[in-house]
Every structure is written in structure tokens, then in C-alpha cells.
Coordinates of C-alpha atoms in Angstrom, one line a residue:
Chain A
M1 CA 0.0 0.0 0.0
A2 CA 1.2 3.5 -0.8
D3 CA 2.4 5.7 2.0
N4 CA -0.3 8.4 1.7
V5 CA 0.4 11.6 3.7
I6 CA -2.9 13.1 2.5
S7 CA -6.0 11.2 1.7
L8 CA -9.3 12.8 0.7
Y9 CA -12.2 10.5 0.1
D10 CA -15.4 11.9 -1.4
V11 CA -14.8 15.2 0.4
R12 CA -17.6 17.7 0.3
R13 CA -17.5 21.2 1.8
Y14 CA -20.7 23.2 1.6
F15 CA -21.2 26.8 2.8
V16 CA -24.6 28.3 3.6
M17 CA -24.8 31.8 2.1
G18 CA -28.2 33.2 2.9
D19 CA -30.7 31.1 1.0
F20 CA -28.0 29.4 -1.1
I21 CA -25.8 26.5 -0.4
V22 CA -22.4 27.0 -2.1
K23 CA -20.8 23.7 -2.9
A24 CA -17.1 24.7 -2.7
L25 CA -16.0 21.1 -2.9
N26 CA -18.4 18.5 -4.2
G27 CA -17.0 15.0 -3.9
V28 CA -13.2 15.1 -4.2
T29 CA -11.2 11.9 -3.8
V30 CA -7.4 12.2 -4.0
S31 CA -4.3 10.9 -2.3
I32 CA -0.8 12.4 -2.1
E33 CA 2.1 10.2 -1.2
R34 CA 5.0 11.0 1.1
G35 CA 7.7 12.8 -0.8
E36 CA 5.5 14.1 -3.6
F37 CA 5.8 17.6 -5.0
T38 CA 2.2 18.5 -6.0
A39 CA 0.5 21.6 -7.3
I40 CA -3.2 22.2 -6.7
M41 CA -4.3 24.4 -9.6
G42 CA -7.4 26.1 -10.6
P43 CA -8.9 29.5 -11.2
S44 CA -10.3 31.6 -8.4
G45 CA -13.5 30.2 -7.0
S46 CA -12.7 26.7 -8.2
G47 CA -12.4 25.3 -4.6
K48 CA -8.7 25.0 -4.4
S49 CA -8.5 27.3 -1.4
T50 CA -11.2 25.3 0.3
M51 CA -9.1 22.1 -0.5
M52 CA -6.0 23.7 0.9
N53 CA -7.8 24.7 4.1
L54 CA -9.0 21.1 4.6
I55 CA -5.6 19.7 4.0
G56 CA -4.1 22.3 6.3
C57 CA -6.7 21.4 9.0
L58 CA -7.9 24.9 9.2
D59 CA -11.3 23.5 8.3
T60 CA -13.2 20.2 8.5
P61 CA -15.3 18.8 5.7
T62 CA -19.1 18.8 5.5
G63 CA -19.0 15.2 4.3
G64 CA -16.4 12.6 3.4
I65 CA -13.0 11.8 5.0
V66 CA -9.8 13.8 5.3
Q67 CA -6.8 12.0 6.6
I68 CA -3.5 13.8 7.3
D69 CA -0.6 11.5 8.0
G70 CA -3.1 8.8 9.0
E71 CA -5.3 10.9 11.2
G72 CA -8.9 11.7 10.3
T73 CA -9.8 15.3 11.0
V74 CA -13.6 14.9 10.9
G75 CA -15.2 15.7 14.2
M76 CA -12.0 17.0 15.7
S77 CA -12.2 19.9 18.2
E78 CA -10.5 23.3 17.6
A79 CA -7.7 22.3 20.0
E80 CA -7.2 18.9 18.3
L81 CA -7.0 20.6 14.9
A82 CA -4.5 23.1 16.3
F83 CA -2.4 20.2 17.5
I84 CA -2.4 18.6 14.0
R85 CA -1.6 21.9 12.4
N86 CA 1.3 22.4 14.7
Q87 CA 2.7 18.9 14.3
K88 CA 2.0 17.9 10.7
V89 CA 1.5 21.0 8.6
G90 CA 3.9 23.8 7.7
F91 CA 2.1 26.8 6.1
V92 CA 3.7 29.2 3.7
F93 CA 1.5 32.1 2.6
Q94 CA 1.5 34.5 -0.3
Q95 CA 1.7 37.5 2.0
F96 CA 4.4 35.8 4.1
N97 CA 2.3 36.5 7.3
L98 CA 5.3 37.0 9.5
L99 CA 4.7 38.5 13.0
G100 CA 5.9 42.1 12.6
K101 CA 6.9 42.9 16.2
I102 CA 9.4 40.1 16.6
N103 CA 12.6 39.2 14.7
A104 CA 13.1 36.4 12.2
L105 CA 14.5 34.0 14.8
E106 CA 11.5 34.6 17.2
N107 CA 9.1 34.1 14.3
V108 CA 10.7 30.8 13.5
M109 CA 10.7 29.8 17.1
T110 CA 6.9 30.4 17.5
P111 CA 5.6 27.0 16.2
L112 CA 8.0 25.3 18.6
L113 CA 6.6 27.4 21.5
Y114 CA 3.1 26.0 20.7
A115 CA 4.6 22.5 20.5
G116 CA 5.7 23.0 24.1
I117 CA 9.5 22.8 23.4
G118 CA 12.0 24.4 25.8
V119 CA 13.6 27.7 24.9
R120 CA 17.1 26.3 24.3
E121 CA 15.9 23.6 21.9
R122 CA 13.6 26.1 20.2
K123 CA 16.5 28.4 19.5
E124 CA 18.8 25.6 18.2
K125 CA 16.1 24.3 15.8
A126 CA 15.1 27.7 14.6
I127 CA 18.7 28.7 13.9
A128 CA 19.2 25.4 12.0
A129 CA 16.0 26.1 10.0
L130 CA 17.0 29.7 9.1
E131 CA 20.5 28.5 8.1
R132 CA 18.8 25.8 5.9
V133 CA 17.0 28.6 3.9
G134 CA 20.2 30.6 3.7
L135 CA 19.3 33.3 6.3
G136 CA 21.8 32.5 9.0
D137 CA 22.9 36.2 8.9
R138 CA 19.5 37.8 9.1
M139 CA 18.2 36.2 12.3
K140 CA 18.0 39.3 14.4
H141 CA 16.2 41.3 11.7
R142 CA 12.6 42.2 12.0
P143 CA 10.3 41.4 9.0
N144 CA 10.2 45.1 7.9
E145 CA 14.0 45.0 7.6
L146 CA 13.9 42.1 5.1
S147 CA 13.2 41.9 1.4
G148 CA 10.2 40.0 0.0
G149 CA 12.4 37.0 -0.9
Q150 CA 14.0 37.0 2.6
K151 CA 10.6 37.2 4.2
Q152 CA 9.4 34.2 2.3
R153 CA 12.5 32.3 3.3
V154 CA 11.8 33.1 7.0
A155 CA 8.3 31.9 6.4
I156 CA 9.6 28.7 4.9
A157 CA 12.0 28.2 7.8
R158 CA 9.0 28.7 10.1
A159 CA 7.0 26.1 8.2
L160 CA 9.9 23.7 8.3
V161 CA 11.0 24.1 11.9
N162 CA 8.7 21.6 13.6
N163 CA 9.5 19.0 10.9
P164 CA 6.0 18.7 9.6
S165 CA 4.6 15.9 7.3
I166 CA 3.4 18.4 4.8
L167 CA 4.8 21.8 3.5
L168 CA 1.6 23.6 2.4
A169 CA 2.3 26.7 0.3
D170 CA -0.5 29.1 -0.9
E171 CA 0.7 31.1 -3.9
P172 CA 4.2 31.4 -2.3
T173 CA 5.6 33.4 -5.2
G174 CA 2.5 35.6 -5.8
A175 CA 3.9 38.6 -4.0
L176 CA 7.5 38.3 -5.4
D177 CA 9.2 39.4 -8.6
S178 CA 9.8 36.6 -11.1
N179 CA 13.5 36.3 -10.3
T180 CA 13.0 36.0 -6.5
G181 CA 10.0 33.8 -7.2
R182 CA 12.2 31.4 -9.2
Q183 CA 14.7 31.3 -6.3
I184 CA 11.9 30.4 -3.9
M185 CA 10.7 27.6 -6.2
E186 CA 14.2 26.3 -6.4
L187 CA 14.2 26.2 -2.6
F188 CA 11.0 24.2 -2.6
E189 CA 12.5 21.8 -5.1
E190 CA 15.5 21.4 -2.9
L191 CA 13.4 20.7 0.1
N192 CA 11.4 18.2 -1.9
S193 CA 14.5 16.4 -3.1
E194 CA 15.4 16.0 0.6
G195 CA 12.2 14.0 0.9
R196 CA 9.7 16.6 2.1
T197 CA 6.1 16.4 0.9
V198 CA 5.3 19.8 -0.7
V199 CA 1.8 20.8 -1.7
L200 CA 1.6 24.1 -3.6
V201 CA -1.7 25.9 -4.3
T202 CA -1.5 28.2 -7.3
H203 CA -3.3 29.5 -10.3
D204 CA 0.1 30.2 -12.1
H205 CA 0.8 27.7 -14.8
D206 CA 4.6 28.4 -14.7
V207 CA 4.8 27.8 -11.0
A208 CA 2.8 24.6 -11.3
M209 CA 5.2 23.4 -13.9
H210 CA 8.0 23.2 -11.3
C211 CA 5.9 20.5 -9.5
R212 CA 6.0 16.9 -10.6
R213 CA 2.3 16.4 -10.2
Q214 CA -0.6 18.8 -10.9
I215 CA -4.1 18.4 -9.5
R216 CA -6.6 20.6 -11.3
V217 CA -9.7 21.8 -9.5
R218 CA -12.7 23.2 -11.2
D219 CA -16.2 23.9 -9.8
G220 CA -15.5 21.9 -6.7
R221 CA -14.4 18.8 -8.6
L222 CA -11.0 17.4 -9.8
E223 CA -10.1 17.2 -13.4
E224 CA -6.8 15.4 -13.3
Chain B
M1 CA 4.6 30.1 27.7
V2 CA 3.5 32.5 30.4
W3 CA 6.9 34.3 30.3
E4 CA 6.7 34.5 26.4
N5 CA 3.2 35.9 26.7
I6 CA 4.5 38.6 29.2
K7 CA 7.3 39.5 26.9
L8 CA 5.0 39.7 24.0
A9 CA 2.6 41.9 25.9
F10 CA 5.4 44.3 26.7
K11 CA 6.4 44.4 23.1
D12 CA 2.9 45.2 22.1
M13 CA 2.6 47.9 24.7
M14 CA 5.9 49.5 23.7
A15 CA 4.8 49.4 20.0
S16 CA 2.1 52.0 20.7
K17 CA 3.2 53.8 23.8
M18 CA 0.8 56.8 23.6
R19 CA -2.2 54.6 23.1
T20 CA -1.2 52.3 25.9
L21 CA -0.7 55.2 28.2
L22 CA -4.1 56.7 27.4
S23 CA -5.9 53.5 27.8
L24 CA -4.1 52.9 31.1
L25 CA -5.2 56.3 32.4
G26 CA -8.4 55.1 34.0
I27 CA -6.6 52.4 36.0
V28 CA -3.8 54.7 36.9
I29 CA -6.2 57.4 38.2
G30 CA -8.3 54.8 40.0
V31 CA -5.4 53.1 41.7
A32 CA -3.7 56.4 42.5
S33 CA -6.9 57.7 44.2
V34 CA -7.5 54.6 46.2
I35 CA -3.9 54.6 47.4
A36 CA -3.9 58.3 48.2
I37 CA -7.2 58.1 50.1
L38 CA -6.2 55.1 52.1
T39 CA -2.7 56.4 52.8
L40 CA -3.9 59.9 53.7
G41 CA -6.7 58.4 55.8
Q42 CA -4.3 56.4 57.7
S43 CA -1.9 59.2 58.1
A44 CA -4.6 61.5 59.3
T45 CA -5.7 58.9 61.9
K46 CA -2.1 58.5 63.0
S47 CA -1.5 62.2 63.4
I48 CA -4.8 62.8 65.2
T49 CA -4.1 59.9 67.5
A50 CA -0.5 61.1 68.0
T51 CA -1.8 64.5 69.1
I52 CA -4.2 62.8 71.5
V53 CA -1.6 60.4 72.8
E54 CA 0.7 63.4 73.5
S55 CA -1.8 64.9 75.8
G56 CA -1.8 61.6 77.8
L57 CA -3.8 58.6 76.8
E58 CA -3.7 57.4 80.4
M59 CA -5.5 60.4 81.7
V60 CA -9.2 60.6 82.4
T61 CA -10.6 64.0 83.3
I62 CA -13.9 64.4 85.2
F63 CA -15.7 67.8 85.2
P64 CA -18.6 68.0 87.7
N65 CA -21.6 70.0 86.6
R66 CA -23.1 72.4 89.1
T67 CA -26.0 70.3 90.4
D68 CA -27.0 69.5 94.0
K69 CA -26.1 65.8 93.6
A70 CA -22.8 66.7 92.1
S71 CA -21.7 69.0 94.9
S72 CA -22.4 66.2 97.5
E73 CA -20.4 63.7 95.5
F74 CA -17.5 65.7 94.1
T75 CA -15.8 66.6 97.3
E76 CA -12.2 66.5 98.2
D77 CA -12.3 62.8 99.1
F78 CA -14.1 61.9 95.8
G79 CA -10.7 60.6 94.6
D80 CA -10.5 58.0 97.3
R81 CA -14.1 56.9 96.7
L82 CA -13.5 56.6 93.0
M83 CA -10.3 54.5 93.5
A84 CA -12.2 52.3 95.9
N85 CA -14.9 51.6 93.4
V86 CA -13.0 51.5 90.1
K87 CA -10.0 49.3 89.5
N88 CA -6.8 50.3 87.8
I89 CA -6.7 53.9 88.8
K90 CA -3.3 55.0 90.0
T91 CA -4.2 58.4 91.4
V92 CA -7.0 61.0 91.3
L93 CA -5.9 64.6 91.5
P94 CA -8.4 67.4 92.3
V95 CA -7.9 70.6 90.3
N96 CA -9.5 74.0 90.9
S97 CA -9.2 76.7 88.3
S98 CA -10.3 80.2 87.7
S99 CA -9.2 83.1 85.6
A100 CA -6.9 85.8 87.0
V101 CA -4.5 88.5 86.0
V102 CA -0.8 88.0 86.6
R103 CA 1.6 90.9 86.7
Y104 CA 5.4 91.4 86.9
G105 CA 6.7 94.9 86.6
Q106 CA 5.0 96.5 83.6
E107 CA 4.0 93.2 82.0
S108 CA 0.6 91.7 82.8
S109 CA -1.4 88.9 81.2
S110 CA -4.7 87.2 81.9
I111 CA -4.3 83.6 82.6
T112 CA -5.8 80.5 84.3
V113 CA -4.8 79.8 87.9
N114 CA -4.9 76.2 88.8
G115 CA -4.9 75.0 92.4
V116 CA -3.3 71.6 92.3
L117 CA -1.5 69.0 94.5
S118 CA 2.3 68.8 94.4
T119 CA 2.1 65.5 92.6
Y120 CA 0.2 67.1 89.7
A121 CA 3.2 67.8 87.5
E122 CA 4.6 64.3 87.9
V123 CA 1.3 62.6 87.3
L124 CA 0.7 64.5 84.1
D125 CA 4.3 64.1 82.8
Y126 CA 4.6 67.9 83.0
H127 CA 8.2 68.9 83.7
A128 CA 9.9 72.0 84.9
A129 CA 12.2 73.6 82.5
E130 CA 13.7 75.8 85.2
G131 CA 13.5 75.4 89.0
A132 CA 11.3 72.7 90.5
F133 CA 7.5 72.2 90.9
F134 CA 6.3 73.0 94.4
E135 CA 6.4 70.3 97.1
L136 CA 4.1 68.6 99.6
T137 CA 5.1 71.0 102.4
D138 CA 4.3 74.0 100.2
N139 CA 0.8 72.7 100.0
I140 CA 0.4 71.8 103.6
T141 CA 1.6 75.2 104.7
S142 CA -0.3 77.0 101.9
R143 CA 2.8 78.8 100.7
Q144 CA 2.4 81.5 98.1
V145 CA 4.5 79.9 95.4
V146 CA 3.7 79.5 91.8
A147 CA 4.9 77.5 88.8
L148 CA 4.5 79.4 85.5
G149 CA 3.4 77.9 82.2
S150 CA 5.8 78.5 79.3
E151 CA 3.8 81.2 77.6
V152 CA 3.2 83.1 80.9
A153 CA 6.9 83.0 81.7
K154 CA 7.7 84.3 78.2
T155 CA 5.3 87.2 78.5
L156 CA 6.3 88.3 82.0
F157 CA 10.0 87.5 81.8
P158 CA 11.1 88.1 78.2
A159 CA 14.7 88.0 79.3
G160 CA 14.3 84.8 81.3
N161 CA 15.4 84.3 84.9
A162 CA 11.9 84.0 86.3
V163 CA 12.7 81.6 89.1
G164 CA 13.2 83.4 92.4
Q165 CA 11.2 86.5 91.3
Y166 CA 7.9 87.6 92.8
I167 CA 4.8 88.1 90.7
S168 CA 1.4 89.4 91.5
L169 CA -1.8 87.5 91.0
F170 CA -5.1 89.4 91.0
R171 CA -8.4 87.9 91.8
T172 CA -10.3 90.0 94.3
Q173 CA -7.1 91.4 95.6
A174 CA -3.5 91.3 94.5
K175 CA -1.1 88.8 96.2
S176 CA 2.5 88.3 95.7
Y177 CA 3.8 84.8 94.8
L178 CA 7.3 83.4 94.6
V179 CA 8.1 81.8 91.2
V180 CA 9.5 78.4 91.9
A181 CA 9.4 76.9 88.5
V182 CA 9.0 77.6 84.8
M183 CA 7.4 74.6 83.1
D184 CA 8.1 73.0 79.7
A185 CA 5.7 73.8 76.9
K186 CA 2.9 71.2 76.7
D187 CA 0.1 70.9 74.2
A188 CA -3.3 71.7 75.6
S189 CA -5.6 68.7 76.0
F190 CA -9.3 68.5 76.8
N191 CA -10.0 71.6 78.9
L192 CA -6.6 71.4 80.5
S193 CA -4.5 74.2 79.3
F194 CA -0.9 74.3 80.3
N195 CA 1.2 77.0 78.6
N196 CA -1.0 79.9 79.5
S197 CA -1.7 78.8 83.1
V198 CA 0.0 79.1 86.4
F199 CA 0.0 76.5 89.1
I200 CA -0.3 77.2 92.8
P201 CA -0.7 74.7 95.7
Y202 CA -4.2 73.4 96.2
N203 CA -4.5 74.7 99.8
T204 CA -3.2 78.1 98.8
Y205 CA -5.8 78.2 96.1
T206 CA -8.7 77.4 98.5
Q207 CA -7.5 80.0 101.0
R208 CA -6.6 82.8 98.6
F209 CA -9.1 82.3 95.8
T210 CA -12.8 81.6 96.0
K211 CA -13.5 78.7 98.4
P212 CA -15.1 76.2 96.1
T213 CA -18.3 74.4 97.0
A214 CA -17.1 71.5 94.9
V215 CA -13.9 70.7 93.3
G216 CA -13.4 72.1 89.8
S217 CA -12.2 68.9 88.1
Y218 CA -10.4 65.7 88.7
V219 CA -7.6 64.2 86.8
A220 CA -7.4 60.4 87.1
R221 CA -4.4 58.5 86.0
V222 CA -4.9 55.0 84.8
S223 CA -2.5 52.4 86.2
E224 CA 0.3 51.3 83.9
G225 CA -0.6 48.4 81.6
A226 CA -4.4 48.9 82.1
D227 CA -6.6 49.7 79.1
P228 CA -7.6 53.3 79.5
L229 CA -10.8 52.7 77.4
L230 CA -12.0 50.0 79.9
V231 CA -11.1 52.2 82.9
S232 CA -12.9 55.2 81.5
D233 CA -15.9 53.0 80.8
A234 CA -15.8 51.7 84.4
I235 CA -15.6 55.3 85.7
T236 CA -18.6 56.2 83.6
E237 CA -20.5 53.3 84.9
Y238 CA -19.7 54.1 88.5
L239 CA -20.6 57.8 88.1
D240 CA -23.8 57.1 86.2
S241 CA -25.0 54.9 89.1
S242 CA -23.8 57.3 91.9
V243 CA -24.7 60.7 90.6
G244 CA -26.3 60.2 87.2
S245 CA -25.0 61.1 83.8
S246 CA -26.2 64.7 83.9
A247 CA -24.0 65.5 86.9
Y248 CA -20.6 65.3 85.2
R249 CA -18.7 65.4 82.0
L250 CA -15.9 63.0 81.3
F251 CA -13.0 63.5 78.9
S252 CA -10.9 60.5 78.0
P253 CA -8.2 61.0 75.4
A254 CA -8.2 57.2 74.8
S255 CA -11.9 57.1 73.9
L256 CA -11.5 60.2 71.8
A257 CA -8.6 58.6 69.9
D258 CA -10.7 55.5 69.4
M259 CA -13.6 57.6 68.1
A260 CA -11.3 59.6 65.8
S261 CA -9.7 56.6 64.3
Q262 CA -13.1 55.0 63.8
I263 CA -14.4 58.1 62.0
T264 CA -11.4 58.6 59.8
G265 CA -11.4 54.8 59.1
T266 CA -15.0 54.8 58.0
L267 CA -14.5 58.0 56.0
S268 CA -11.5 56.7 54.1
S269 CA -13.1 53.3 53.4
F270 CA -16.1 55.2 52.0
L271 CA -13.9 57.4 49.9
A272 CA -11.8 54.4 48.7
A273 CA -15.0 52.6 47.7
I274 CA -16.0 55.6 45.6
A275 CA -12.5 55.7 44.1
A276 CA -12.8 52.0 43.4
I277 CA -15.6 52.8 41.0
S278 CA -13.1 54.6 38.9
L279 CA -11.1 51.4 38.8
V280 CA -14.1 49.7 37.2
V281 CA -14.4 52.5 34.7
G282 CA -10.6 52.0 34.1
G283 CA -11.4 48.3 33.5
I284 CA -13.8 49.2 30.8
G285 CA -11.0 51.3 29.2
I286 CA -8.9 48.2 29.3
M287 CA -11.7 46.1 27.7
N288 CA -12.0 48.7 25.0
I289 CA -8.3 48.8 24.1
M290 CA -8.2 45.0 24.2
L291 CA -11.1 44.7 21.8
V292 CA -9.3 47.2 19.5
S293 CA -6.1 45.2 19.8
V294 CA -7.9 41.9 19.0
A295 CA -9.5 43.5 15.9
E296 CA -6.3 45.0 14.7
R297 CA -4.4 41.7 15.2
T298 CA -7.0 39.5 13.6
R299 CA -4.5 38.4 11.0
E300 CA -1.8 37.8 13.5
I301 CA -4.3 35.6 15.4
G302 CA -5.0 33.7 12.2
V303 CA -1.3 33.1 11.6
R304 CA -0.8 32.0 15.2
K305 CA -3.7 29.6 14.8
A306 CA -2.2 28.3 11.5
M307 CA 1.0 27.6 13.4
G308 CA -0.9 25.5 15.9
A309 CA -1.9 27.8 18.7
A310 CA -4.9 26.2 20.4
P311 CA -7.9 28.5 21.4
L312 CA -6.8 28.4 25.0
T313 CA -3.3 29.4 24.0
I314 CA -4.6 32.5 22.2
M315 CA -6.9 33.2 25.1
G316 CA -3.9 33.0 27.5
Q317 CA -2.0 35.4 25.3
F318 CA -4.6 38.1 25.4
I319 CA -5.6 37.7 29.0
T320 CA -1.9 38.0 29.9
E321 CA -1.7 41.1 27.8
A322 CA -4.7 42.6 29.7
I323 CA -3.2 41.7 33.0
V324 CA 0.2 43.1 32.1
L325 CA -1.6 46.3 31.0
T326 CA -3.6 46.7 34.2
I327 CA -0.7 45.7 36.5
T328 CA 1.5 48.3 34.7
G329 CA -1.3 50.8 35.3
G330 CA -1.6 49.7 38.9
L331 CA 2.1 50.2 39.5
I332 CA 2.1 53.6 37.9
G333 CA -1.0 54.4 40.0
I334 CA 0.7 53.2 43.2
G335 CA 3.7 55.4 42.4
L336 CA 1.5 58.4 41.6
G337 CA -0.8 57.8 44.7
T338 CA 2.2 57.6 47.0
L339 CA 3.7 60.7 45.5
L340 CA 0.4 62.5 45.9
S341 CA 0.0 61.3 49.5
W342 CA 3.5 62.4 50.3
L343 CA 2.8 65.8 48.8
V344 CA -0.4 66.3 50.7
A345 CA 1.0 65.0 54.0
D346 CA 3.9 67.3 53.6
I347 CA 1.7 70.3 53.0
L348 CA -0.6 69.5 55.9
G349 CA 2.4 68.6 58.1
W350 CA 1.2 65.0 58.8
S351 CA 3.7 62.2 59.1
L352 CA 3.2 59.9 56.2
Y353 CA 2.0 56.5 57.1
I354 CA 2.4 54.2 54.1
S355 CA -0.3 51.5 54.0
Y356 CA 1.2 48.4 52.5
T357 CA -2.2 46.7 52.6
S358 CA -3.5 49.3 50.2
Y359 CA -0.6 48.5 47.9
L360 CA -1.6 44.8 47.9
L361 CA -5.2 45.7 47.5
A362 CA -4.5 47.9 44.5
A363 CA -2.2 45.4 42.9
G364 CA -4.7 42.6 43.5
F365 CA -7.6 44.6 42.4
S366 CA -6.0 45.7 39.1
T367 CA -5.1 42.1 38.3
L368 CA -8.7 41.2 38.9
V369 CA -9.8 44.0 36.7
G370 CA -7.4 42.8 34.0
V371 CA -8.7 39.2 34.2
F372 CA -12.3 40.3 34.3
F373 CA -12.2 42.9 31.5
G374 CA -9.6 41.0 29.5
W375 CA -11.8 37.9 29.4
Y376 CA -14.3 38.9 26.8
P377 CA -11.8 40.2 24.2
A378 CA -9.5 37.2 24.8
M379 CA -12.4 34.8 24.3
K380 CA -13.4 36.7 21.2
A381 CA -9.8 36.3 19.9
S382 CA -9.7 32.6 20.7
K383 CA -13.0 31.9 18.9
L384 CA -11.9 33.6 15.7
D385 CA -12.2 31.4 12.6
P386 CA -8.6 30.8 11.5
I387 CA -9.5 31.0 7.8
E388 CA -11.4 34.3 8.1
A389 CA -8.7 35.6 10.4
L390 CA -6.0 34.8 7.8
N391 CA -7.9 36.5 5.0
Y392 CA -8.7 39.5 7.2
E393 CA -7.4 42.7 5.5

């Protein structure tokens, strides 16, 4: 049997909008194996963000089964979902979403804080993660003292630091110029070649071409 | 985690200093006024009590009223009767006073003449600055000697050297008295004035001044170690049963001190309760700023949730922030309140009595305000939907 990190089985996610029911996802079944480099593609409104939220355990499905590294998220409490996010998912966002009042190192240390790890180990791991993304010399800088590419590297370090099962990136190059964007994609490729599972959500065809597998979403269904 | 939250709270406070300061103002003013009121209340009580203590807590003074019953009871052997009936009285001294004019050379002054026993000075801790208070033999032989109060001595003998001189006392006729002592200054206490008085032997007084039908007043000294309040109550009880409450007036510094501290205590608790209302108002200020903070940091909350912060973790962060805010306000308030008390006490000439209980009270109360008013914003933060929070612009 394949080693699936992500398994979606007949996943539906409906939203009630006034008198309407919006079927953002309407019966999606898909698996992603450990070590895959996958792009989830689709135009806006296709349901790809909803799918990302379900994979990232920010949300639970209306119907069907979502399993992340073997754990079904259906019926989990907020606190349990938070634990799964902390342990198994590393988020990278389009707008970086670094915490502005603390420096790069402290940003990277934060997920470890929520994991209940002591301060010395937090520091060691965060330094290692920042060095891994090539920012060993920018650790004491605050986000507003960093360039876009550097910010995104800090965000990737933060996503990596707790050694998650999935690196989940939402339009990671969307706010970067093409040159910097290419460098970030190369970093993802490197991380993938080290054995990390990378899932990238994008509407950009060029970005998706870096990934070895593309999953296309349209109108809440897959068209692989 | 708690430590990180505290550090985080300080970072957020420092990021918007002016706003933080303004939102703290309510708490600062509330705590400062509670501290100032309690501290000043206590200082006032202490200085009032100190004034009373100085006049002799262990003294009870009895003034007979001019009634038939009084004149039969308040005779010269009243002291012996009182001591036989009430425990813990060391001595009872009869005192007769009347006003008179004193003269030396060109200087004259109207004063109070007191006819007292030779033990009077010692019993009242009233000491001679020069010379010595008259003695038992002076009383027995009704000598015309006088001890001058400090003010009287200053008026008659601006250059000093009063002892050994003769002064004249006028009542119905002038008599000449030998000055044997000039007394130390002593604060007046209940109907006993010292500095503007002269003291002559009791028997001299009864012979040379009006022969009294009853003794003017009695000064009773409570035995050492006995509670003056209990003794004065016992005296009241005895007199009420023997002559009735209308026949005398009783002055006891101890009971006055007790009453004074009760009044200031009640007053300052009442004022502090009013000031505490401003703490509640301050708490609403804290709630307001926390709600603003939560709204402003919606995205941050979303990011933290994405990184795995559980709802309770988020709640802890914001509650901690509210508590750090209020405690900071409380500390500033304590400092300000202390400064204010110090200033007022200095202006009024009270000795400052710092009430540490009020510090604890203020610190505890502001923490409570932080928890109470921080609760709702923190809960709001913890319940934010992570997806909505992340997409919040």
C-alpha cells in the first residue's frame, strides 16, 4: 500500500450563504504520497483554497473523510485541529504573514513554542532552519528590515522548523518578482529532493510546472 | 509560555506607547486615588491619634456639673471613693481653676490659675524647664508659690530668669507669689491648658481664691498596663450609678482617639469605595483597548492559529496582555498615589504612614480588573475562525 500523507475520500464542503448552499468542494477523492511535489491548480472560485484549508486542518469537511498522515480530521475539536496543524502542517502564505513585532528568529521559534518545546531547543532548531534557507545572517532582523524573498525564506523556515509531514504553500511566489519567485521555487524543489512532501496551491501555470504532479480543480471537482 | 506571553505583551505595549498610556489612564487614576485616600486616611488617623496620645492617653478628666447631687459627690475625698470603686486607677488629683490676671513689673497677662497638688506635675508628665515644681510641704503650709506655664513666663520675663522673682496674682485682691518653676511647653488637652496657666498649691488656692463648693475637676491617671478605654468605661458606669449622667462630663483621650480613628477609618473606606468605582471605569477602558487590539491583530491571530496555537493558548496570550496592562497601570498608580499622599501629607504637616495593605489591595484589584475585563476580548480572539482571520485585511 502506498504511503499516503494526504488522503481525501469523497470530500464535500458546503457553505450556507443566505438562502443558497455553495458547494465549494463536491466529492473530491485524491491521495498524495509522502515525498511528492504536488501543485493544486485552478482559477479563483474553483475550490482550491477550500481544499487547501481542509488539508491544512484549518477547516473540516461537511462530508467525506480527510486524513492527514493517517489521522482523520472529521469531528475534531478546535484544540485537536490546532495540534495537528502544529505537528503535521507547515504553512507558507502569499503575503508571508510573519509576525511584525518580533525578529526572524523569534518568528521561526513560535511554532515550537506552541509545541511545548523548551527555549534552548527552540533556539537551536530555529537557527538550523534559518540556516537551511540561507538566512543565517538575518536572524535578528525584523520582518520590515527584510526583502520580500527574505521574508518568504523566513516563512519557509518557520514552516519547516517543527519537521511537519506536509509543507503547504499558498501562492508562495505571488507577491514576489519573477527572479525572486524562481529562487523560492528552487528552494521548494531542494526541500522536496530532501524528501519533504510539498503541496503548492497556485493559479500560475509556470509555477505549477515546477511540480512533478498537478491536480486541477474546477467547480468543486477534480479534473486530473 | 507565560513568560513568552508577558514578553509579547510588553512588546505590544511598547509598540504603541501613547495609546497604551491613554488606555491605562483610567486604571492609573483609579489606583492612585485609592492609594492616596487610604494612605492619607491612615496618616490623618495617625497624626490625630498622636496629638491625643501626647496629651496623655492614660488620663481621664472628670468635670462635675453644678448640680446638688454633684456637689455632694464631688468633694475632696471623691478621689478615694473613686479609687475604691473602680479598679486600675493609680491616682486621682483634684484641680480647681479660675481666671486671674498676673503681673510682673510693667507686664501683665490674663491667665488661668490652677490649684493643684504637688504630685500634679509628675502625674501628668509635666516637667519643669527651670526650677522645680512645688512640694508637699508647700501645699500643707499653703505657701504662696507659683509654677509658670511656658507662655506666661515668656510674657512676664522676656529676658528669662523668672525663678526666684515675685509676681502678683489678681483675683479679688493682689497677692504676691514666689516663682519656683517655669514649666516646659505642653500641648493643651481637653479643657486642661498648660502654657497659658500658672499652678499654685491646692490649699493656697482654697484659701486665697474663692473657696469652692465643689472641686473644679479631677484628673485620674490609669494604672500602667491597664486599658484606658476600659477604665474610662468603668468610671462612667460608677458615676452614672452614683450621681447620674447629667452631673458630670468625662474626657478621656483614649476614647476620643478611638472615636477619631473610627471616624477617619469609616470615612476613608467610604472614599476608597468611591475611588474603586473609577477602577471599574478604568477596567472598561482596558476592555475597549483589548477589543481594538484583537480586531487589529485578527490576521496575527490567524497566523498563530495556523502555526498550531490552540484556542486556550490564544486566550492566554490576550488575558496575559490585559493583566500586564492593568498591572502596569496599577504600578504607575501606586507610584502616583504615593507621591500625591507624600505631597499632601507634607503640605498638611502630617507624618506619612504608608499603608502596604493598600498596595496589595491595589495590585490585587488591578489584576482582577485585568482578568475580568480582558476575558471577553480574549475569548473573542480565541474563537476567531482561522480561515477568516488569515484572510482579514
